[in-house]
PDB file of C-alpha atoms in Angstrom:
ATOM      1  CA  MET A   1       0.000   0.000   0.000  1.00 49.00           C
ATOM      2  CA  VAL A   2       2.824   2.365   0.934  1.00 50.00           C
ATOM      3  CA  GLY A   3       4.709   1.433  -2.222  1.00 52.00           C
ATOM      4  CA  SER A   4       1.614   2.145  -4.299  1.00 56.00           C
ATOM      5  CA  LYS A   5       1.302   5.630  -2.816  1.00 57.00           C
ATOM      6  CA  LYS A   6       4.984   6.325  -3.449  1.00 59.00           C
ATOM      7  CA  HIS A   7       4.601   5.127  -7.039  1.00 62.00           C
ATOM      8  CA  SER A   8       1.546   7.357  -7.500  1.00 68.00           C
ATOM      9  CA  GLY A   9       3.438  10.325  -6.043  1.00 68.00           C
ATOM     10  CA  THR A  10       6.336   9.692  -8.422  1.00 77.00           C
ATOM     11  CA  ARG A  11       4.024   9.644 -11.444  1.00 78.00           C
ATOM     12  CA  ARG A  12       2.394  12.873 -10.299  1.00 80.00           C
ATOM     13  CA  ALA A  13       5.794  14.510  -9.850  1.00 80.00           C
ATOM     14  CA  VAL A  14       6.838  13.382 -13.344  1.00 82.00           C
ATOM     15  CA  ARG A  15       3.626  14.785 -14.864  1.00 84.00           C
ATOM     16  CA  TYR A  16       4.075  18.107 -13.094  1.00 83.00           C
ATOM     17  CA  GLY A  17       7.711  18.207 -14.183  1.00 83.00           C
ATOM     18  CA  ILE A  18       6.821  17.589 -17.831  1.00 87.00           C
ATOM     19  CA  ALA A  19       4.034  20.196 -17.644  1.00 84.00           C
ATOM     20  CA  ALA A  20       6.456  22.741 -16.149  1.00 84.00           C
ATOM     21  CA  VAL A  21       9.014  22.114 -18.904  1.00 85.00           C
ATOM     22  CA  LEU A  22       6.381  22.451 -21.639  1.00 86.00           C
ATOM     23  CA  LEU A  23       5.053  25.640 -20.041  1.00 80.00           C
ATOM     24  CA  LEU A  24       8.555  27.088 -19.926  1.00 82.00           C
ATOM     25  CA  ILE A  25       9.104  26.227 -23.599  1.00 84.00           C
ATOM     26  CA  MET A  26       5.889  28.025 -24.563  1.00 84.00           C
ATOM     27  CA  VAL A  27       6.365  31.057 -22.317  1.00 84.00           C
ATOM     28  CA  TYR A  28      10.113  31.539 -22.826  1.00 84.00           C
ATOM     29  CA  PRO A  29       9.939  33.323 -26.240  1.00 85.00           C
ATOM     30  CA  TYR A  30       7.572  35.956 -24.822  1.00 86.00           C
ATOM     31  CA  LEU A  31       9.569  36.267 -21.613  1.00 86.00           C
ATOM     32  CA  TYR A  32      12.788  36.615 -23.598  1.00 88.00           C
ATOM     33  CA  MET A  33      11.197  39.293 -25.787  1.00 88.00           C
ATOM     34  CA  VAL A  34      10.143  41.386 -22.784  1.00 88.00           C
ATOM     35  CA  LEU A  35      13.444  40.928 -20.944  1.00 88.00           C
ATOM     36  CA  SER A  36      15.427  41.764 -24.080  1.00 87.00           C
ATOM     37  CA  SER A  37      13.421  44.959 -24.565  1.00 88.00           C
ATOM     38  CA  PHE A  38      14.781  46.127 -21.200  1.00 90.00           C
ATOM     39  CA  ALA A  39      18.202  44.473 -21.471  1.00 88.00           C
ATOM     40  CA  ASP A  40      21.496  46.243 -21.804  1.00 86.00           C
ATOM     41  CA  TRP A  41      22.387  46.329 -25.496  1.00 83.00           C
ATOM     42  CA  THR A  42      25.636  44.461 -24.904  1.00 83.00           C
ATOM     43  CA  GLN A  43      23.679  41.424 -23.628  1.00 83.00           C
ATOM     44  CA  ILE A  44      20.903  41.194 -26.215  1.00 82.00           C
ATOM     45  CA  ASP A  45      20.924  37.890 -28.133  1.00 80.00           C
ATOM     46  CA  LYS A  46      24.077  36.771 -26.333  1.00 81.00           C
ATOM     47  CA  GLN A  47      22.626  34.876 -23.357  1.00 78.00           C
ATOM     48  CA  LEU A  48      19.401  33.146 -22.361  1.00 79.00           C
ATOM     49  CA  PHE A  49      18.457  35.625 -19.631  1.00 81.00           C
ATOM     50  CA  PRO A  50      19.877  39.163 -19.526  1.00 83.00           C
ATOM     51  CA  THR A  51      21.217  40.323 -16.163  1.00 82.00           C
ATOM     52  CA  ARG A  52      21.610  44.065 -16.751  1.00 84.00           C
ATOM     53  CA  PHE A  53      18.535  46.128 -17.572  1.00 88.00           C
ATOM     54  CA  THR A  54      17.854  49.597 -18.905  1.00 87.00           C
ATOM     55  CA  THR A  55      15.101  51.577 -20.627  1.00 88.00           C
ATOM     56  CA  LYS A  56      17.411  52.636 -23.461  1.00 86.00           C
ATOM     57  CA  SER A  57      15.512  50.630 -26.107  1.00 85.00           C
ATOM     58  CA  TYR A  58      12.227  52.383 -25.304  1.00 87.00           C
ATOM     59  CA  GLU A  59      13.908  55.786 -25.066  1.00 84.00           C
ATOM     60  CA  TRP A  60      15.536  55.166 -28.442  1.00 83.00           C
ATOM     61  CA  LEU A  61      12.214  54.082 -29.921  1.00 79.00           C
ATOM     62  CA  PHE A  62      10.168  57.038 -28.672  1.00 81.00           C
ATOM     63  CA  SER A  63      12.827  59.686 -29.305  1.00 79.00           C
ATOM     64  CA  GLY A  64      13.263  58.808 -32.969  1.00 69.00           C
ATOM     65  CA  GLY A  65      16.606  57.040 -32.706  1.00 66.00           C
ATOM     66  CA  GLU A  66      19.283  58.162 -35.153  1.00 65.00           C
ATOM     67  CA  THR A  67      16.868  60.324 -37.137  1.00 65.00           C
ATOM     68  CA  GLY A  68      15.629  62.188 -34.078  1.00 65.00           C
ATOM     69  CA  ILE A  69      12.179  62.446 -35.688  1.00 68.00           C
ATOM     70  CA  THR A  70       9.502  61.837 -33.060  1.00 72.00           C
ATOM     71  CA  ARG A  71       6.578  59.703 -34.128  1.00 75.00           C
ATOM     72  CA  PRO A  72       2.835  60.101 -33.337  1.00 81.00           C
ATOM     73  CA  TRP A  73       2.802  57.187 -30.877  1.00 82.00           C
ATOM     74  CA  LEU A  74      -0.263  58.170 -28.866  1.00 83.00           C
ATOM     75  CA  ASN A  75      -2.276  58.908 -31.992  1.00 88.00           C
ATOM     76  CA  ALA A  76      -1.247  55.591 -33.584  1.00 88.00           C
ATOM     77  CA  PHE A  77      -2.119  53.724 -30.392  1.00 88.00           C
ATOM     78  CA  PHE A  78      -5.565  55.373 -30.322  1.00 92.00           C
ATOM     79  CA  ASN A  79      -6.105  54.553 -34.005  1.00 93.00           C
ATOM     80  CA  SER A  80      -5.271  50.889 -33.416  1.00 92.00           C
ATOM     81  CA  ILE A  81      -7.584  50.635 -30.412  1.00 91.00           C
ATOM     82  CA  PHE A  82     -10.471  52.424 -32.123  1.00 94.00           C
ATOM     83  CA  VAL A  83     -10.180  50.563 -35.426  1.00 94.00           C
ATOM     84  CA  SER A  84      -9.696  47.173 -33.750  1.00 93.00           C
ATOM     85  CA  ILE A  85     -12.665  47.552 -31.385  1.00 93.00           C
ATOM     86  CA  ALA A  86     -14.970  48.985 -34.069  1.00 95.00           C
ATOM     87  CA  SER A  87     -14.071  46.289 -36.612  1.00 94.00           C
ATOM     88  CA  THR A  88     -14.400  43.504 -34.032  1.00 94.00           C
ATOM     89  CA  ALA A  89     -17.788  44.800 -32.867  1.00 94.00           C
ATOM     90  CA  LEU A  90     -19.086  44.893 -36.454  1.00 94.00           C
ATOM     91  CA  MET A  91     -17.718  41.426 -37.242  1.00 94.00           C
ATOM     92  CA  MET A  92     -19.449  40.001 -34.186  1.00 92.00           C
ATOM     93  CA  PHE A  93     -22.702  41.883 -34.853  1.00 92.00           C
ATOM     94  CA  PHE A  94     -22.968  40.700 -38.453  1.00 92.00           C
ATOM     95  CA  GLY A  95     -21.728  37.264 -37.445  1.00 91.00           C
ATOM     96  CA  ILE A  96     -24.558  36.862 -34.935  1.00 90.00           C
ATOM     97  CA  MET A  97     -27.242  38.122 -37.315  1.00 90.00           C
ATOM     98  CA  VAL A  98     -26.158  36.024 -40.297  1.00 90.00           C
ATOM     99  CA  ALA A  99     -25.571  32.929 -38.157  1.00 90.00           C
ATOM    100  CA  TYR A 100     -29.020  33.199 -36.570  1.00 88.00           C
ATOM    101  CA  ALA A 101     -30.646  33.460 -39.985  1.00 88.00           C
ATOM    102  CA  LEU A 102     -28.668  30.503 -41.354  1.00 89.00           C
ATOM    103  CA  SER A 103     -29.299  28.288 -38.346  1.00 86.00           C
ATOM    104  CA  LYS A 104     -32.829  29.131 -37.161  1.00 84.00           C
ATOM    105  CA  LEU A 105     -34.756  30.717 -40.036  1.00 82.00           C
ATOM    106  CA  ASN A 106     -36.197  28.941 -43.055  1.00 83.00           C
ATOM    107  CA  PHE A 107     -35.925  30.913 -46.277  1.00 81.00           C
ATOM    108  CA  PHE A 108     -35.122  30.298 -49.910  1.00 84.00           C
ATOM    109  CA  GLY A 109     -31.415  30.035 -50.625  1.00 82.00           C
ATOM    110  CA  ARG A 110     -30.339  29.392 -47.034  1.00 83.00           C
ATOM    111  CA  ASN A 111     -28.312  26.294 -47.931  1.00 84.00           C
ATOM    112  CA  ALA A 112     -26.708  28.104 -50.878  1.00 87.00           C
ATOM    113  CA  ILE A 113     -25.592  30.980 -48.628  1.00 85.00           C
ATOM    114  CA  ASN A 114     -24.290  28.558 -46.036  1.00 84.00           C
ATOM    115  CA  ASN A 115     -22.309  26.690 -48.700  1.00 84.00           C
ATOM    116  CA  PHE A 116     -20.972  29.983 -50.050  1.00 84.00           C
ATOM    117  CA  VAL A 117     -19.670  30.927 -46.588  1.00 82.00           C
ATOM    118  CA  LEU A 118     -17.914  27.567 -46.258  1.00 81.00           C
ATOM    119  CA  PHE A 119     -16.576  27.736 -49.826  1.00 81.00           C
ATOM    120  CA  HIS A 120     -15.309  31.290 -49.421  1.00 80.00           C
ATOM    121  CA  MET A 121     -13.361  30.387 -46.277  1.00 79.00           C
ATOM    122  CA  PHE A 122     -10.963  28.292 -48.384  1.00 79.00           C
ATOM    123  CA  PHE A 123      -9.712  31.353 -50.279  1.00 79.00           C
ATOM    124  CA  PRO A 124      -7.021  33.636 -48.792  1.00 79.00           C
ATOM    125  CA  ALA A 125      -8.213  37.118 -47.905  1.00 77.00           C
ATOM    126  CA  ILE A 126      -5.369  38.681 -49.875  1.00 81.00           C
ATOM    127  CA  ILE A 127      -7.151  38.028 -53.185  1.00 84.00           C
ATOM    128  CA  LEU A 128      -9.714  40.692 -52.193  1.00 83.00           C
ATOM    129  CA  LEU A 129      -7.049  43.254 -51.315  1.00 86.00           C
ATOM    130  CA  VAL A 130      -6.982  45.107 -54.637  1.00 88.00           C
ATOM    131  CA  PRO A 131     -10.785  45.088 -55.219  1.00 89.00           C
ATOM    132  CA  SER A 132     -11.347  46.342 -51.660  1.00 90.00           C
ATOM    133  CA  PHE A 133      -8.820  49.124 -52.131  1.00 91.00           C
ATOM    134  CA  LEU A 134     -10.415  50.243 -55.406  1.00 92.00           C
ATOM    135  CA  ILE A 135     -13.854  50.261 -53.783  1.00 92.00           C
ATOM    136  CA  ILE A 136     -12.873  52.452 -50.825  1.00 92.00           C
ATOM    137  CA  GLN A 137     -10.884  54.749 -53.114  1.00 91.00           C
ATOM    138  CA  ARG A 138     -13.812  55.317 -55.481  1.00 93.00           C
ATOM    139  CA  ALA A 139     -16.194  55.681 -52.509  1.00 91.00           C
ATOM    140  CA  GLY A 140     -14.032  58.460 -51.082  1.00 91.00           C
ATOM    141  CA  LEU A 141     -13.063  56.452 -48.000  1.00 91.00           C
ATOM    142  CA  TYR A 142      -9.322  56.329 -48.638  1.00 93.00           C
ATOM    143  CA  ASP A 143      -7.272  57.538 -45.657  1.00 91.00           C
ATOM    144  CA  THR A 144     -10.301  57.546 -43.327  1.00 92.00           C
ATOM    145  CA  TYR A 145     -11.449  55.498 -40.352  1.00 94.00           C
ATOM    146  CA  LEU A 146     -14.290  54.070 -42.409  1.00 94.00           C
ATOM    147  CA  GLY A 147     -11.799  52.900 -45.003  1.00 93.00           C
ATOM    148  CA  LEU A 148      -9.957  50.989 -42.287  1.00 93.00           C
ATOM    149  CA  ILE A 149     -13.078  49.564 -40.633  1.00 94.00           C
ATOM    150  CA  ILE A 150     -15.687  48.743 -43.296  1.00 92.00           C
ATOM    151  CA  PRO A 151     -13.632  46.272 -45.396  1.00 91.00           C
ATOM    152  CA  LYS A 152     -12.938  44.357 -42.154  1.00 90.00           C
ATOM    153  CA  ALA A 153     -16.526  44.462 -40.878  1.00 91.00           C
ATOM    154  CA  VAL A 154     -17.495  40.890 -41.827  1.00 89.00           C
ATOM    155  CA  SER A 155     -15.793  37.708 -40.685  1.00 90.00           C
ATOM    156  CA  LEU A 156     -16.783  34.431 -42.337  1.00 89.00           C
ATOM    157  CA  TRP A 157     -15.076  32.580 -39.514  1.00 90.00           C
ATOM    158  CA  ALA A 158     -17.316  34.314 -36.943  1.00 90.00           C
ATOM    159  CA  ILE A 159     -20.385  33.419 -39.015  1.00 91.00           C
ATOM    160  CA  PHE A 160     -19.244  29.807 -39.191  1.00 89.00           C
ATOM    161  CA  MET A 161     -18.594  29.571 -35.431  1.00 88.00           C
ATOM    162  CA  TYR A 162     -21.877  31.201 -34.417  1.00 90.00           C
ATOM    163  CA  THR A 163     -23.845  29.113 -36.918  1.00 89.00           C
ATOM    164  CA  ASN A 164     -22.521  25.878 -35.427  1.00 86.00           C
ATOM    165  CA  PHE A 165     -23.317  27.073 -31.906  1.00 86.00           C
ATOM    166  CA  PHE A 166     -26.826  28.281 -32.723  1.00 87.00           C
ATOM    167  CA  LYS A 167     -27.641  24.989 -34.422  1.00 84.00           C
ATOM    168  CA  ALA A 168     -26.986  23.245 -31.099  1.00 83.00           C
ATOM    169  CA  VAL A 169     -29.483  25.475 -29.257  1.00 80.00           C
ATOM    170  CA  PRO A 170     -32.885  23.714 -28.930  1.00 81.00           C
ATOM    171  CA  THR A 171     -35.582  25.400 -30.985  1.00 82.00           C
ATOM    172  CA  VAL A 172     -37.967  25.099 -28.045  1.00 83.00           C
ATOM    173  CA  PHE A 173     -36.458  28.276 -26.568  1.00 80.00           C
ATOM    174  CA  ILE A 174     -37.125  30.199 -29.758  1.00 83.00           C
ATOM    175  CA  GLU A 175     -40.653  28.850 -30.129  1.00 82.00           C
ATOM    176  CA  ALA A 176     -41.477  29.793 -26.543  1.00 84.00           C
ATOM    177  CA  ALA A 177     -40.110  33.295 -27.072  1.00 82.00           C
ATOM    178  CA  LYS A 178     -42.135  33.746 -30.259  1.00 83.00           C
ATOM    179  CA  LEU A 179     -45.276  32.642 -28.416  1.00 83.00           C
ATOM    180  CA  ASP A 180     -44.601  35.469 -25.969  1.00 81.00           C
ATOM    181  CA  GLY A 181     -44.428  37.880 -28.884  1.00 82.00           C
ATOM    182  CA  ALA A 182     -40.647  38.298 -29.097  1.00 80.00           C
ATOM    183  CA  SER A 183     -39.205  39.338 -32.447  1.00 84.00           C
ATOM    184  CA  ASP A 184     -36.237  37.614 -34.070  1.00 81.00           C
ATOM    185  CA  LEU A 185     -34.033  40.580 -33.176  1.00 84.00           C
ATOM    186  CA  LYS A 186     -35.009  40.331 -29.525  1.00 84.00           C
ATOM    187  CA  ILE A 187     -34.477  36.556 -29.570  1.00 83.00           C
ATOM    188  CA  MET A 188     -30.994  37.026 -30.999  1.00 83.00           C
ATOM    189  CA  PHE A 189     -29.776  39.495 -28.403  1.00 82.00           C
ATOM    190  CA  ARG A 190     -31.787  38.456 -25.333  1.00 83.00           C
ATOM    191  CA  ILE A 191     -31.734  34.671 -25.679  1.00 82.00           C
ATOM    192  CA  MET A 192     -29.128  33.462 -28.154  1.00 84.00           C
ATOM    193  CA  LEU A 193     -26.348  35.889 -27.266  1.00 82.00           C
ATOM    194  CA  PRO A 194     -26.511  35.356 -23.455  1.00 82.00           C
ATOM    195  CA  MET A 195     -26.451  31.593 -24.056  1.00 82.00           C
ATOM    196  CA  SER A 196     -23.299  31.928 -26.144  1.00 82.00           C
ATOM    197  CA  LYS A 197     -21.124  33.899 -23.693  1.00 80.00           C
ATOM    198  CA  SER A 198     -18.297  31.366 -23.716  1.00 79.00           C
ATOM    199  CA  ILE A 199     -18.033  30.970 -27.483  1.00 84.00           C
ATOM    200  CA  THR A 200     -18.504  34.735 -27.858  1.00 87.00           C
ATOM    201  CA  THR A 201     -15.393  35.307 -25.733  1.00 84.00           C
ATOM    202  CA  VAL A 202     -13.379  33.002 -28.000  1.00 85.00           C
ATOM    203  CA  ILE A 203     -14.647  34.724 -31.137  1.00 89.00           C
ATOM    204  CA  PHE A 204     -14.078  38.180 -29.637  1.00 89.00           C
ATOM    205  CA  LEU A 205     -10.473  37.462 -28.651  1.00 87.00           C
ATOM    206  CA  PHE A 206      -9.564  35.850 -31.973  1.00 89.00           C
ATOM    207  CA  LEU A 207     -11.160  38.619 -34.023  1.00 92.00           C
ATOM    208  CA  LEU A 208      -9.600  41.342 -31.879  1.00 90.00           C
ATOM    209  CA  MET A 209      -6.184  39.715 -32.154  1.00 89.00           C
ATOM    210  CA  GLU A 210      -6.568  39.322 -35.917  1.00 89.00           C
ATOM    211  CA  ARG A 211      -7.560  42.958 -36.387  1.00 92.00           C
ATOM    212  CA  TRP A 212      -4.972  44.291 -33.935  1.00 91.00           C
ATOM    213  CA  THR A 213      -2.155  42.562 -35.811  1.00 87.00           C
ATOM    214  CA  GLU A 214      -3.426  43.518 -39.284  1.00 89.00           C
ATOM    215  CA  LEU A 215      -0.657  45.229 -41.232  1.00 87.00           C
ATOM    216  CA  LEU A 216      -1.070  44.890 -44.988  1.00 88.00           C
ATOM    217  CA  TRP A 217      -4.512  46.499 -45.247  1.00 91.00           C
ATOM    218  CA  ASP A 218      -3.608  49.290 -42.827  1.00 91.00           C
ATOM    219  CA  MET A 219      -0.527  50.074 -44.920  1.00 90.00           C
ATOM    220  CA  ILE A 220      -2.412  50.582 -48.170  1.00 91.00           C
ATOM    221  CA  ALA A 221      -5.653  52.085 -46.805  1.00 91.00           C
ATOM    222  CA  VAL A 222      -4.079  55.227 -45.291  1.00 90.00           C
ATOM    223  CA  LYS A 223      -1.311  57.658 -46.180  1.00 87.00           C
ATOM    224  CA  SER A 224      -1.302  60.495 -43.614  1.00 88.00           C
ATOM    225  CA  ASP A 225       0.613  60.276 -40.340  1.00 85.00           C
ATOM    226  CA  SER A 226      -2.525  61.094 -38.354  1.00 88.00           C
ATOM    227  CA  MET A 227      -4.235  57.904 -39.620  1.00 91.00           C
ATOM    228  CA  LEU A 228      -1.357  55.475 -39.051  1.00 90.00           C
ATOM    229  CA  THR A 229      -2.054  52.493 -36.827  1.00 91.00           C
ATOM    230  CA  LEU A 230       0.503  51.136 -34.395  1.00 88.00           C
ATOM    231  CA  ASN A 231       1.431  48.254 -36.710  1.00 87.00           C
ATOM    232  CA  VAL A 232       2.183  50.555 -39.611  1.00 88.00           C
ATOM    233  CA  LEU A 233       4.111  52.990 -37.448  1.00 85.00           C
ATOM    234  CA  LEU A 234       6.292  50.212 -36.068  1.00 80.00           C
ATOM    235  CA  SER A 235       6.836  48.678 -39.501  1.00 79.00           C
ATOM    236  CA  GLN A 236       8.101  52.010 -40.806  1.00 77.00           C
ATOM    237  CA  MET A 237      10.750  51.987 -38.107  1.00 71.00           C
ATOM    238  CA  PHE A 238      12.074  48.511 -38.895  1.00 63.00           C
ATOM    239  CA  GLY A 239      14.284  49.977 -41.627  1.00 57.00           C
ATOM    240  CA  PRO A 240      16.278  52.539 -39.614  1.00 50.00           C
ATOM    241  CA  TYR A 241      16.254  50.224 -36.579  1.00 48.00           C
ATOM    242  CA  GLY A 242      17.099  47.026 -38.438  1.00 54.00           C
ATOM    243  CA  SER A 243      20.554  46.886 -36.877  1.00 65.00           C
ATOM    244  CA  TYR A 244      19.218  47.616 -33.389  1.00 75.00           C
ATOM    245  CA  PRO A 245      17.545  44.515 -31.910  1.00 82.00           C
ATOM    246  CA  GLY A 246      16.729  46.276 -28.631  1.00 83.00           C
ATOM    247  CA  PRO A 247      14.180  48.705 -30.131  1.00 83.00           C
ATOM    248  CA  LEU A 248      12.750  45.858 -32.212  1.00 83.00           C
ATOM    249  CA  TYR A 249      12.115  43.826 -29.056  1.00 86.00           C
ATOM    250  CA  ALA A 250      10.601  46.917 -27.443  1.00 86.00           C
ATOM    251  CA  ALA A 251       8.318  47.441 -30.442  1.00 83.00           C
ATOM    252  CA  SER A 252       7.236  43.791 -30.365  1.00 83.00           C
ATOM    253  CA  THR A 253       6.479  44.058 -26.640  1.00 88.00           C
ATOM    254  CA  ILE A 254       4.342  47.151 -27.167  1.00 85.00           C
ATOM    255  CA  LEU A 255       2.398  45.413 -29.923  1.00 85.00           C
ATOM    256  CA  THR A 256       1.907  42.142 -28.029  1.00 85.00           C
ATOM    257  CA  LEU A 257       1.131  43.411 -24.526  1.00 84.00           C
ATOM    258  CA  PRO A 258      -2.520  44.489 -25.125  1.00 83.00           C
ATOM    259  CA  ILE A 259      -3.392  41.034 -26.522  1.00 82.00           C
ATOM    260  CA  ILE A 260      -1.813  39.293 -23.520  1.00 81.00           C
ATOM    261  CA  VAL A 261      -3.719  41.552 -21.118  1.00 82.00           C
ATOM    262  CA  MET A 262      -7.017  40.873 -22.891  1.00 79.00           C
ATOM    263  CA  PHE A 263      -6.393  37.135 -22.796  1.00 77.00           C
ATOM    264  CA  LEU A 264      -5.626  37.202 -19.056  1.00 78.00           C
ATOM    265  CA  ILE A 265      -8.835  39.138 -18.386  1.00 78.00           C
ATOM    266  CA  PHE A 266     -11.021  36.703 -20.329  1.00 71.00           C
ATOM    267  CA  SER A 267      -8.979  33.522 -19.804  1.00 68.00           C
ATOM    268  CA  LYS A 268     -11.689  31.649 -17.879  1.00 69.00           C
ATOM    269  CA  LYS A 269     -14.393  32.294 -20.460  1.00 65.00           C
ATOM    270  CA  PHE A 270     -11.907  31.578 -23.224  1.00 61.00           C
ATOM    271  CA  GLN A 271     -11.190  28.114 -21.810  1.00 64.00           C
ATOM    272  CA  GLU A 272     -14.913  27.383 -21.500  1.00 62.00           C
ATOM    273  CA  GLY A 273     -15.512  28.457 -25.072  1.00 58.00           C
ATOM    274  CA  MET A 274     -12.632  26.364 -26.374  1.00 57.00           C
ATOM    275  CA  GLN A 275     -13.999  23.315 -24.562  1.00 57.00           C
ATOM    276  CA  PHE A 276     -17.306  23.786 -26.376  1.00 55.00           C
ATOM    277  CA  SER A 277     -15.664  24.339 -29.753  1.00 50.00           C
ATOM    278  CA  LEU A 278     -13.695  21.088 -29.399  1.00 45.00           C
ATOM    279  CA  LYS A 279     -16.801  19.012 -28.651  1.00 51.00           C
TER     280      LYS A 279
END
């Protein structure tokens, strides 16, 4: 009996040890990035963990480095937050509405639309880059917030995820709500949406991360410094700072930190939503 307990304790210790090693392997690149952004320049990329730290990389980044030209950091940060939140909100709004129609309403052409959504997901988004640019240019939306937001207002992935979730919701809830006189719009936002909190968190985080890290569209959709997003501003500095890894690590930390914070805030709901999506 005692030997069995010792054997069980050994297995548990081995499992925890393996889990700790795997966690370290996954976390180390991000930890190294943050530490290197504060590391003394003589230690960057020369040892696993820097031992001397300074804010020189961030000072160099915000002061303009060798050029001495200060950049509109606060304005770019605001643009990224505003564009990311607005685009994510629209993608989720249209995703919910289209998914509800495809999963719970009977109308002509529903299967064709559903097949089109699935078919269109196989094509890379870059093939629509030039047509989208020509549309916003001719509509007078070039170098505007609407030009950044509208082309990214629909996510086929969000429609697909919500459609699968709504199909699993028993129709008895919808029928009962309609008997009480509820409209489809009220059913969507007062019944379906509260029931999908977990999967909504997953969709929200993925869409926000996708839009926050968008670079190519933001580069071609604007031209003035006042409309630059954080991604574009940082990418413009990769040239003059290409030989300075410290500022590059600092830039990567600035870009990654908001996503990490959002994930930590919604981590519990994210795990619940992922458990549903894997079922």
